[in-house]
Amino acid sequence: MNRINIDHLTEAELIDLNHRIVQRLRFLSQAHAHKAMLEFRIGDRVTFEREGGTPVFGLLTRYNKKSVTVIADDGGRWNVSPRLLRLAEPSRERAKTDEDTHPTIVIPFRQK
C-alpha cells in the first residue's frame, strides 16, 4: 500500500483528502449494508434485539438506503440495520392462526 505523507499537504489538500476519505467510508458502509440486505426478502419474518436484549419479531416491509423497515408484531415500525436481523421462523401455533384468519385465496385475472 502506498503511504501518503500528509506533513507536506496544504490545508486545502488535507480538507480535500478528508472529504474523499469520508465519501469512501460511506460508500463501503452502504455496500456492506446492501450485501446484508440481499440475505432477506420483503415479507420475510425477521427478528432483532432492542436495547436491553428484548427480542422484536416482525415482517420486513421495505428496503431503505442503509436500513430496512420492519413492522413488529405489536404494530411498531422499526428502521433497522440489516446486519442486526436474523430470519425468524414462525411458531406452528402462529402459522396455524395466520392460515385460519387469512386463508390463501388466488384470484385469476383475465388477460386482454
mmCIF file of N, CA and C in Angstrom:
data_model
loop_
_atom_site.group_PDB
_atom_site.id
_atom_site.type_symbol
_atom_site.label_atom_id
_atom_site.label_comp_id
_atom_site.label_asym_id
_atom_site.label_seq_id
_atom_site.Cartn_x
_atom_site.Cartn_y
_atom_site.Cartn_z
ATOM 1 N N MET A 1 0.840 -1.178 0.000
ATOM 2 C CA MET A 1 0.000 0.000 0.000
ATOM 3 C C MET A 1 0.886 1.242 0.000
ATOM 4 N N ASN A 2 0.489 2.216 -0.771
ATOM 5 C CA ASN A 2 1.244 3.470 -0.826
ATOM 6 C C ASN A 2 0.961 4.304 0.410
ATOM 7 N N ARG A 3 1.984 4.817 0.976
ATOM 8 C CA ARG A 3 1.813 5.700 2.123
ATOM 9 C C ARG A 3 1.740 7.133 1.631
ATOM 10 N N ILE A 4 0.860 7.908 2.255
ATOM 11 C CA ILE A 4 0.720 9.316 1.904
ATOM 12 C C ILE A 4 1.355 10.136 3.009
ATOM 13 N N ASN A 5 2.296 10.968 2.623
ATOM 14 C CA ASN A 5 2.945 11.846 3.593
ATOM 15 C C ASN A 5 2.089 13.108 3.714
ATOM 16 N N ILE A 6 1.295 13.169 4.764
ATOM 17 C CA ILE A 6 0.378 14.307 4.920
ATOM 18 C C ILE A 6 1.063 15.541 5.504
ATOM 19 N N ASP A 7 2.301 15.393 5.936
ATOM 20 C CA ASP A 7 3.008 16.519 6.530
ATOM 21 C C ASP A 7 3.275 17.640 5.524
ATOM 22 N N HIS A 8 3.293 17.298 4.256
ATOM 23 C CA HIS A 8 3.605 18.293 3.232
ATOM 24 C C HIS A 8 2.365 18.790 2.491
ATOM 25 N N LEU A 9 1.186 18.374 2.911
ATOM 26 C CA LEU A 9 -0.043 18.804 2.240
ATOM 27 C C LEU A 9 -0.504 20.144 2.798
ATOM 28 N N THR A 10 -1.097 20.933 1.919
ATOM 29 C CA THR A 10 -1.654 22.215 2.357
ATOM 30 C C THR A 10 -2.980 21.965 3.067
ATOM 31 N N GLU A 11 -3.500 22.997 3.691
ATOM 32 C CA GLU A 11 -4.792 22.868 4.369
ATOM 33 C C GLU A 11 -5.882 22.472 3.381
ATOM 34 N N ALA A 12 -5.902 23.088 2.199
ATOM 35 C CA ALA A 12 -6.912 22.755 1.188
ATOM 36 C C ALA A 12 -6.781 21.307 0.734
ATOM 37 N N GLU A 13 -5.554 20.830 0.570
ATOM 38 C CA GLU A 13 -5.341 19.437 0.165
ATOM 39 C C GLU A 13 -5.766 18.472 1.264
ATOM 40 N N LEU A 14 -5.523 18.832 2.514
ATOM 41 C CA LEU A 14 -5.952 17.987 3.639
ATOM 42 C C LEU A 14 -7.479 17.923 3.721
ATOM 43 N N ILE A 15 -8.135 19.057 3.510
ATOM 44 C CA ILE A 15 -9.605 19.079 3.530
ATOM 45 C C ILE A 15 -10.150 18.214 2.405
ATOM 46 N N ASP A 16 -9.557 18.335 1.204
ATOM 47 C CA ASP A 16 -9.991 17.522 0.075
ATOM 48 C C ASP A 16 -9.783 16.036 0.365
ATOM 49 N N LEU A 17 -8.636 15.692 0.912
ATOM 50 C CA LEU A 17 -8.356 14.298 1.268
ATOM 51 C C LEU A 17 -9.362 13.791 2.294
ATOM 52 N N ASN A 18 -9.669 14.614 3.275
ATOM 53 C CA ASN A 18 -10.643 14.239 4.292
ATOM 54 C C ASN A 18 -12.006 13.951 3.656
ATOM 55 N N HIS A 19 -12.470 14.820 2.748
ATOM 56 C CA HIS A 19 -13.757 14.612 2.079
ATOM 57 C C HIS A 19 -13.758 13.308 1.278
ATOM 58 N N ARG A 20 -12.653 13.046 0.597
ATOM 59 C CA ARG A 20 -12.569 11.814 -0.189
ATOM 60 C C ARG A 20 -12.578 10.577 0.700
ATOM 61 N N ILE A 21 -11.929 10.652 1.849
ATOM 62 C CA ILE A 21 -11.915 9.521 2.789
ATOM 63 C C ILE A 21 -13.317 9.277 3.337
ATOM 64 N N VAL A 22 -13.996 10.354 3.734
ATOM 65 C CA VAL A 22 -15.355 10.218 4.275
ATOM 66 C C VAL A 22 -16.294 9.626 3.225
ATOM 67 N N GLN A 23 -16.202 10.097 1.974
ATOM 68 C CA GLN A 23 -17.038 9.544 0.903
ATOM 69 C C GLN A 23 -16.759 8.062 0.702
ATOM 70 N N ARG A 24 -15.514 7.680 0.724
ATOM 71 C CA ARG A 24 -15.152 6.272 0.537
ATOM 72 C C ARG A 24 -15.682 5.416 1.680
ATOM 73 N N LEU A 25 -15.574 5.896 2.908
ATOM 74 C CA LEU A 25 -16.093 5.150 4.058
ATOM 75 C C LEU A 25 -17.610 5.006 3.986
ATOM 76 N N ARG A 26 -18.306 6.055 3.559
ATOM 77 C CA ARG A 26 -19.767 5.969 3.395
ATOM 78 C C ARG A 26 -20.129 4.944 2.325
ATOM 79 N N PHE A 27 -19.394 4.966 1.213
ATOM 80 C CA PHE A 27 -19.642 4.003 0.146
ATOM 81 C C PHE A 27 -19.456 2.575 0.644
ATOM 82 N N LEU A 28 -18.364 2.328 1.374
ATOM 83 C CA LEU A 28 -18.114 0.986 1.897
ATOM 84 C C LEU A 28 -19.202 0.558 2.871
ATOM 85 N N SER A 29 -19.663 1.485 3.715
ATOM 86 C CA SER A 29 -20.738 1.182 4.656
ATOM 87 C C SER A 29 -22.022 0.816 3.913
ATOM 88 N N GLN A 30 -22.356 1.572 2.873
ATOM 89 C CA GLN A 30 -23.554 1.281 2.084
ATOM 90 C C GLN A 30 -23.421 -0.061 1.367
ATOM 91 N N ALA A 31 -22.230 -0.371 0.877
ATOM 92 C CA ALA A 31 -22.010 -1.648 0.204
ATOM 93 C C ALA A 31 -22.201 -2.811 1.171
ATOM 94 N N HIS A 32 -21.702 -2.675 2.396
ATOM 95 C CA HIS A 32 -21.887 -3.728 3.397
ATOM 96 C C HIS A 32 -23.369 -3.883 3.749
ATOM 97 N N ALA A 33 -24.065 -2.760 3.900
ATOM 98 C CA ALA A 33 -25.498 -2.819 4.214
ATOM 99 C C ALA A 33 -26.261 -3.472 3.066
ATOM 100 N N HIS A 34 -25.924 -3.119 1.830
ATOM 101 C CA HIS A 34 -26.602 -3.702 0.672
ATOM 102 C C HIS A 34 -26.370 -5.209 0.609
ATOM 103 N N LYS A 35 -25.150 -5.618 0.869
ATOM 104 C CA LYS A 35 -24.833 -7.054 0.871
ATOM 105 C C LYS A 35 -25.662 -7.781 1.927
ATOM 106 N N ALA A 36 -25.784 -7.173 3.107
ATOM 107 C CA ALA A 36 -26.586 -7.786 4.173
ATOM 108 C C ALA A 36 -28.063 -7.817 3.796
ATOM 109 N N MET A 37 -28.538 -6.783 3.079
ATOM 110 C CA MET A 37 -29.947 -6.741 2.655
ATOM 111 C C MET A 37 -30.276 -7.872 1.696
ATOM 112 N N LEU A 38 -29.308 -8.274 0.881
ATOM 113 C CA LEU A 38 -29.559 -9.324 -0.097
ATOM 114 C C LEU A 38 -29.868 -10.669 0.540
ATOM 115 N N GLU A 39 -29.591 -10.803 1.832
ATOM 116 C CA GLU A 39 -29.891 -12.045 2.530
ATOM 117 C C GLU A 39 -31.371 -12.153 2.888
ATOM 118 N N PHE A 40 -32.113 -11.059 2.731
ATOM 119 C CA PHE A 40 -33.517 -11.025 3.119
ATOM 120 C C PHE A 40 -34.384 -10.585 1.949
ATOM 121 N N ARG A 41 -35.645 -10.959 2.018
ATOM 122 C CA ARG A 41 -36.630 -10.532 1.024
ATOM 123 C C ARG A 41 -37.773 -9.826 1.749
ATOM 124 N N ILE A 42 -38.404 -8.925 1.027
ATOM 125 C CA ILE A 42 -39.580 -8.265 1.593
ATOM 126 C C ILE A 42 -40.619 -9.336 1.887
ATOM 127 N N GLY A 43 -41.194 -9.255 3.071
ATOM 128 C CA GLY A 43 -42.165 -10.259 3.511
ATOM 129 C C GLY A 43 -41.573 -11.317 4.414
ATOM 130 N N ASP A 44 -40.234 -11.351 4.537
ATOM 131 C CA ASP A 44 -39.600 -12.314 5.444
ATOM 132 C C ASP A 44 -39.960 -11.987 6.881
ATOM 133 N N ARG A 45 -40.150 -13.025 7.652
ATOM 134 C CA ARG A 45 -40.339 -12.860 9.094
ATOM 135 C C ARG A 45 -38.954 -12.797 9.712
ATOM 136 N N VAL A 46 -38.667 -11.714 10.426
ATOM 137 C CA VAL A 46 -37.332 -11.473 10.965
ATOM 138 C C VAL A 46 -37.406 -11.157 12.453
ATOM 139 N N THR A 47 -36.246 -11.185 13.070
ATOM 140 C CA THR A 47 -36.132 -10.806 14.471
ATOM 141 C C THR A 47 -34.830 -10.032 14.666
ATOM 142 N N PHE A 48 -34.836 -9.169 15.666
ATOM 143 C CA PHE A 48 -33.640 -8.448 16.091
ATOM 144 C C PHE A 48 -33.811 -8.131 17.561
ATOM 145 N N GLU A 49 -32.734 -7.733 18.211
ATOM 146 C CA GLU A 49 -32.798 -7.411 19.641
ATOM 147 C C GLU A 49 -32.738 -5.910 19.840
ATOM 148 N N ARG A 50 -33.672 -5.404 20.657
ATOM 149 C CA ARG A 50 -33.640 -3.993 21.027
ATOM 150 C C ARG A 50 -32.602 -3.804 22.119
ATOM 151 N N GLU A 51 -32.392 -2.525 22.472
ATOM 152 C CA GLU A 51 -31.509 -2.244 23.600
ATOM 153 C C GLU A 51 -32.080 -2.940 24.828
ATOM 154 N N GLY A 52 -31.234 -3.564 25.575
ATOM 155 C CA GLY A 52 -31.686 -4.313 26.739
ATOM 156 C C GLY A 52 -31.859 -5.790 26.436
ATOM 157 N N GLY A 53 -31.691 -6.173 25.166
ATOM 158 C CA GLY A 53 -31.757 -7.578 24.811
ATOM 159 C C GLY A 53 -33.137 -8.134 24.543
ATOM 160 N N THR A 54 -34.161 -7.279 24.541
ATOM 161 C CA THR A 54 -35.516 -7.751 24.284
ATOM 162 C C THR A 54 -35.684 -8.034 22.792
ATOM 163 N N PRO A 55 -36.097 -9.252 22.432
ATOM 164 C CA PRO A 55 -36.253 -9.547 21.005
ATOM 165 C C PRO A 55 -37.516 -8.911 20.424
ATOM 166 N N VAL A 56 -37.418 -8.499 19.164
ATOM 167 C CA VAL A 56 -38.555 -7.956 18.421
ATOM 168 C C VAL A 56 -38.753 -8.851 17.207
ATOM 169 N N PHE A 57 -39.986 -9.283 16.993
ATOM 170 C CA PHE A 57 -40.322 -10.104 15.837
ATOM 171 C C PHE A 57 -41.243 -9.306 14.934
ATOM 172 N N GLY A 58 -41.076 -9.465 13.633
ATOM 173 C CA GLY A 58 -41.940 -8.758 12.708
ATOM 174 C C GLY A 58 -41.666 -9.142 11.269
ATOM 175 N N LEU A 59 -42.260 -8.356 10.353
ATOM 176 C CA LEU A 59 -42.112 -8.595 8.927
ATOM 177 C C LEU A 59 -41.273 -7.499 8.289
ATOM 178 N N LEU A 60 -40.348 -7.887 7.441
ATOM 179 C CA LEU A 60 -39.559 -6.928 6.691
ATOM 180 C C LEU A 60 -40.466 -6.380 5.587
ATOM 181 N N THR A 61 -40.629 -5.063 5.554
ATOM 182 C CA THR A 61 -41.572 -4.476 4.605
ATOM 183 C C THR A 61 -40.937 -3.565 3.578
ATOM 184 N N ARG A 62 -39.699 -3.119 3.808
ATOM 185 C CA ARG A 62 -39.117 -2.146 2.882
ATOM 186 C C ARG A 62 -37.607 -2.109 3.003
ATOM 187 N N TYR A 63 -36.937 -1.939 1.845
ATOM 188 C CA TYR A 63 -35.509 -1.660 1.824
ATOM 189 C C TYR A 63 -35.322 -0.159 1.795
ATOM 190 N N ASN A 64 -34.464 0.356 2.643
ATOM 191 C CA ASN A 64 -34.085 1.760 2.623
ATOM 192 C C ASN A 64 -32.638 1.836 2.135
ATOM 193 N N LYS A 65 -32.051 3.001 2.162
ATOM 194 C CA LYS A 65 -30.682 3.146 1.658
ATOM 195 C C LYS A 65 -29.681 2.338 2.484
ATOM 196 N N LYS A 66 -29.739 2.489 3.814
ATOM 197 C CA LYS A 66 -28.792 1.786 4.681
ATOM 198 C C LYS A 66 -29.478 0.896 5.696
ATOM 199 N N SER A 67 -30.785 0.832 5.669
ATOM 200 C CA SER A 67 -31.520 0.044 6.655
ATOM 201 C C SER A 67 -32.720 -0.613 5.977
ATOM 202 N N VAL A 68 -33.444 -1.382 6.754
ATOM 203 C CA VAL A 68 -34.701 -1.963 6.292
ATOM 204 C C VAL A 68 -35.790 -1.569 7.282
ATOM 205 N N THR A 69 -37.024 -1.562 6.819
ATOM 206 C CA THR A 69 -38.147 -1.261 7.700
ATOM 207 C C THR A 69 -38.806 -2.570 8.106
ATOM 208 N N VAL A 70 -39.013 -2.719 9.407
ATOM 209 C CA VAL A 70 -39.661 -3.901 9.957
ATOM 210 C C VAL A 70 -40.909 -3.447 10.697
ATOM 211 N N ILE A 71 -42.040 -4.073 10.381
ATOM 212 C CA ILE A 71 -43.273 -3.838 11.137
ATOM 213 C C ILE A 71 -43.354 -4.950 12.173
ATOM 214 N N ALA A 72 -43.248 -4.564 13.435
ATOM 215 C CA ALA A 72 -43.221 -5.536 14.532
ATOM 216 C C ALA A 72 -44.608 -6.122 14.758
ATOM 217 N N ASP A 73 -44.630 -7.278 15.402
ATOM 218 C CA ASP A 73 -45.899 -7.941 15.711
ATOM 219 C C ASP A 73 -46.802 -7.063 16.564
ATOM 220 N N ASP A 74 -46.211 -6.183 17.392
ATOM 221 C CA ASP A 74 -47.014 -5.309 18.244
ATOM 222 C C ASP A 74 -47.453 -4.038 17.515
ATOM 223 N N GLY A 75 -47.150 -3.946 16.211
ATOM 224 C CA GLY A 75 -47.563 -2.785 15.421
ATOM 225 C C GLY A 75 -46.518 -1.704 15.305
ATOM 226 N N GLY A 76 -45.424 -1.812 16.043
ATOM 227 C CA GLY A 76 -44.366 -0.809 15.972
ATOM 228 C C GLY A 76 -43.634 -0.874 14.645
ATOM 229 N N ARG A 77 -43.088 0.256 14.251
ATOM 230 C CA ARG A 77 -42.330 0.341 12.992
ATOM 231 C C ARG A 77 -40.882 0.649 13.337
ATOM 232 N N TRP A 78 -39.972 -0.151 12.793
ATOM 233 C CA TRP A 78 -38.555 -0.028 13.119
ATOM 234 C C TRP A 78 -37.738 0.087 11.840
ATOM 235 N N ASN A 79 -36.804 1.019 11.812
ATOM 236 C CA ASN A 79 -35.777 1.062 10.772
ATOM 237 C C ASN A 79 -34.521 0.469 11.394
ATOM 238 N N VAL A 80 -34.067 -0.644 10.819
ATOM 239 C CA VAL A 80 -33.021 -1.446 11.440
ATOM 240 C C VAL A 80 -31.910 -1.719 10.424
ATOM 241 N N SER A 81 -30.679 -1.707 10.883
ATOM 242 C CA SER A 81 -29.571 -2.136 10.039
ATOM 243 C C SER A 81 -29.775 -3.610 9.712
ATOM 244 N N PRO A 82 -29.634 -3.996 8.440
ATOM 245 C CA PRO A 82 -29.831 -5.407 8.103
ATOM 246 C C PRO A 82 -28.810 -6.321 8.768
ATOM 247 N N ARG A 83 -27.716 -5.762 9.228
ATOM 248 C CA ARG A 83 -26.711 -6.573 9.928
ATOM 249 C C ARG A 83 -27.236 -7.091 11.265
ATOM 250 N N LEU A 84 -28.255 -6.439 11.818
ATOM 251 C CA LEU A 84 -28.800 -6.836 13.123
ATOM 252 C C LEU A 84 -29.926 -7.851 13.002
ATOM 253 N N LEU A 85 -30.380 -8.126 11.783
ATOM 254 C CA LEU A 85 -31.526 -9.007 11.576
ATOM 255 C C LEU A 85 -31.130 -10.475 11.479
ATOM 256 N N ARG A 86 -32.081 -11.317 11.874
ATOM 257 C CA ARG A 86 -31.996 -12.763 11.647
ATOM 258 C C ARG A 86 -33.364 -13.207 11.152
ATOM 259 N N LEU A 87 -33.380 -14.240 10.326
ATOM 260 C CA LEU A 87 -34.665 -14.804 9.926
ATOM 261 C C LEU A 87 -35.314 -15.431 11.143
ATOM 262 N N ALA A 88 -36.605 -15.248 11.279
ATOM 263 C CA ALA A 88 -37.346 -15.822 12.407
ATOM 264 C C ALA A 88 -38.344 -16.816 11.852
ATOM 265 N N GLU A 89 -38.326 -17.985 12.386
ATOM 266 C CA GLU A 89 -39.291 -19.000 11.984
ATOM 267 C C GLU A 89 -40.586 -18.765 12.740
ATOM 268 N N PRO A 90 -41.718 -18.724 12.045
ATOM 269 C CA PRO A 90 -42.978 -18.559 12.765
ATOM 270 C C PRO A 90 -43.272 -19.806 13.576
ATOM 271 N N SER A 91 -43.839 -19.606 14.746
ATOM 272 C CA SER A 91 -44.202 -20.761 15.562
ATOM 273 C C SER A 91 -45.325 -21.512 14.863
ATOM 274 N N ARG A 92 -45.454 -22.799 15.132
ATOM 275 C CA ARG A 92 -46.513 -23.590 14.493
ATOM 276 C C ARG A 92 -47.889 -23.043 14.851
ATOM 277 N N GLU A 93 -48.068 -22.621 16.108
ATOM 278 C CA GLU A 93 -49.363 -22.085 16.525
ATOM 279 C C GLU A 93 -49.683 -20.807 15.767
ATOM 280 N N ARG A 94 -48.709 -19.916 15.644
ATOM 281 C CA ARG A 94 -48.938 -18.654 14.947
ATOM 282 C C ARG A 94 -49.201 -18.895 13.466
ATOM 283 N N ALA A 95 -48.438 -19.808 12.848
ATOM 284 C CA ALA A 95 -48.647 -20.103 11.435
ATOM 285 C C ALA A 95 -50.043 -20.659 11.211
ATOM 286 N N LYS A 96 -50.504 -21.529 12.115
ATOM 287 C CA LYS A 96 -51.843 -22.103 12.012
ATOM 288 C C LYS A 96 -52.897 -21.006 12.165
ATOM 289 N N THR A 97 -52.715 -20.100 13.130
ATOM 290 C CA THR A 97 -53.649 -18.998 13.348
ATOM 291 C C THR A 97 -53.694 -18.089 12.123
ATOM 292 N N ASP A 98 -52.533 -17.778 11.555
ATOM 293 C CA ASP A 98 -52.487 -16.926 10.365
ATOM 294 C C ASP A 98 -53.219 -17.568 9.199
ATOM 295 N N GLU A 99 -53.063 -18.887 9.035
ATOM 296 C CA GLU A 99 -53.754 -19.583 7.955
ATOM 297 C C GLU A 99 -55.259 -19.542 8.164
ATOM 298 N N ASP A 100 -55.707 -19.679 9.413
ATOM 299 C CA ASP A 100 -57.138 -19.682 9.694
ATOM 300 C C ASP A 100 -57.759 -18.309 9.476
ATOM 301 N N THR A 101 -57.060 -17.246 9.873
ATOM 302 C CA THR A 101 -57.633 -15.907 9.764
ATOM 303 C C THR A 101 -57.425 -15.281 8.399
ATOM 304 N N HIS A 102 -56.386 -15.686 7.694
ATOM 305 C CA HIS A 102 -56.077 -15.132 6.376
ATOM 306 C C HIS A 102 -55.824 -16.274 5.403
ATOM 307 N N PRO A 103 -56.884 -16.992 4.980
ATOM 308 C CA PRO A 103 -56.651 -18.110 4.068
ATOM 309 C C PRO A 103 -56.085 -17.613 2.742
ATOM 310 N N THR A 104 -55.295 -18.459 2.117
ATOM 311 C CA THR A 104 -54.698 -18.103 0.840
ATOM 312 C C THR A 104 -55.758 -18.217 -0.243
ATOM 313 N N ILE A 105 -56.015 -17.117 -0.913
ATOM 314 C CA ILE A 105 -57.003 -17.096 -1.982
ATOM 315 C C ILE A 105 -56.308 -16.583 -3.234
ATOM 316 N N VAL A 106 -56.426 -17.338 -4.303
ATOM 317 C CA VAL A 106 -55.844 -16.926 -5.569
ATOM 318 C C VAL A 106 -56.983 -16.504 -6.479
ATOM 319 N N ILE A 107 -56.886 -15.292 -6.988
ATOM 320 C CA ILE A 107 -57.915 -14.771 -7.887
ATOM 321 C C ILE A 107 -57.311 -14.670 -9.279
ATOM 322 N N PRO A 108 -57.812 -15.474 -10.223
ATOM 323 C CA PRO A 108 -57.255 -15.394 -11.582
ATOM 324 C C PRO A 108 -57.745 -14.132 -12.297
ATOM 325 N N PHE A 109 -56.865 -13.484 -13.024
ATOM 326 C CA PHE A 109 -57.219 -12.311 -13.810
ATOM 327 C C PHE A 109 -57.225 -12.712 -15.281
ATOM 328 N N ARG A 110 -58.222 -12.210 -15.986
ATOM 329 C CA ARG A 110 -58.274 -12.467 -17.420
ATOM 330 C C ARG A 110 -57.300 -11.543 -18.123
ATOM 331 N N GLN A 111 -56.640 -12.068 -19.131
ATOM 332 C CA GLN A 111 -55.746 -11.239 -19.928
ATOM 333 C C GLN A 111 -56.501 -10.767 -21.153
ATOM 334 N N LYS A 112 -56.300 -9.528 -21.519
ATOM 335 C CA LYS A 112 -56.987 -8.958 -22.688
ATOM 336 C C LYS A 112 -56.201 -9.184 -23.933
#
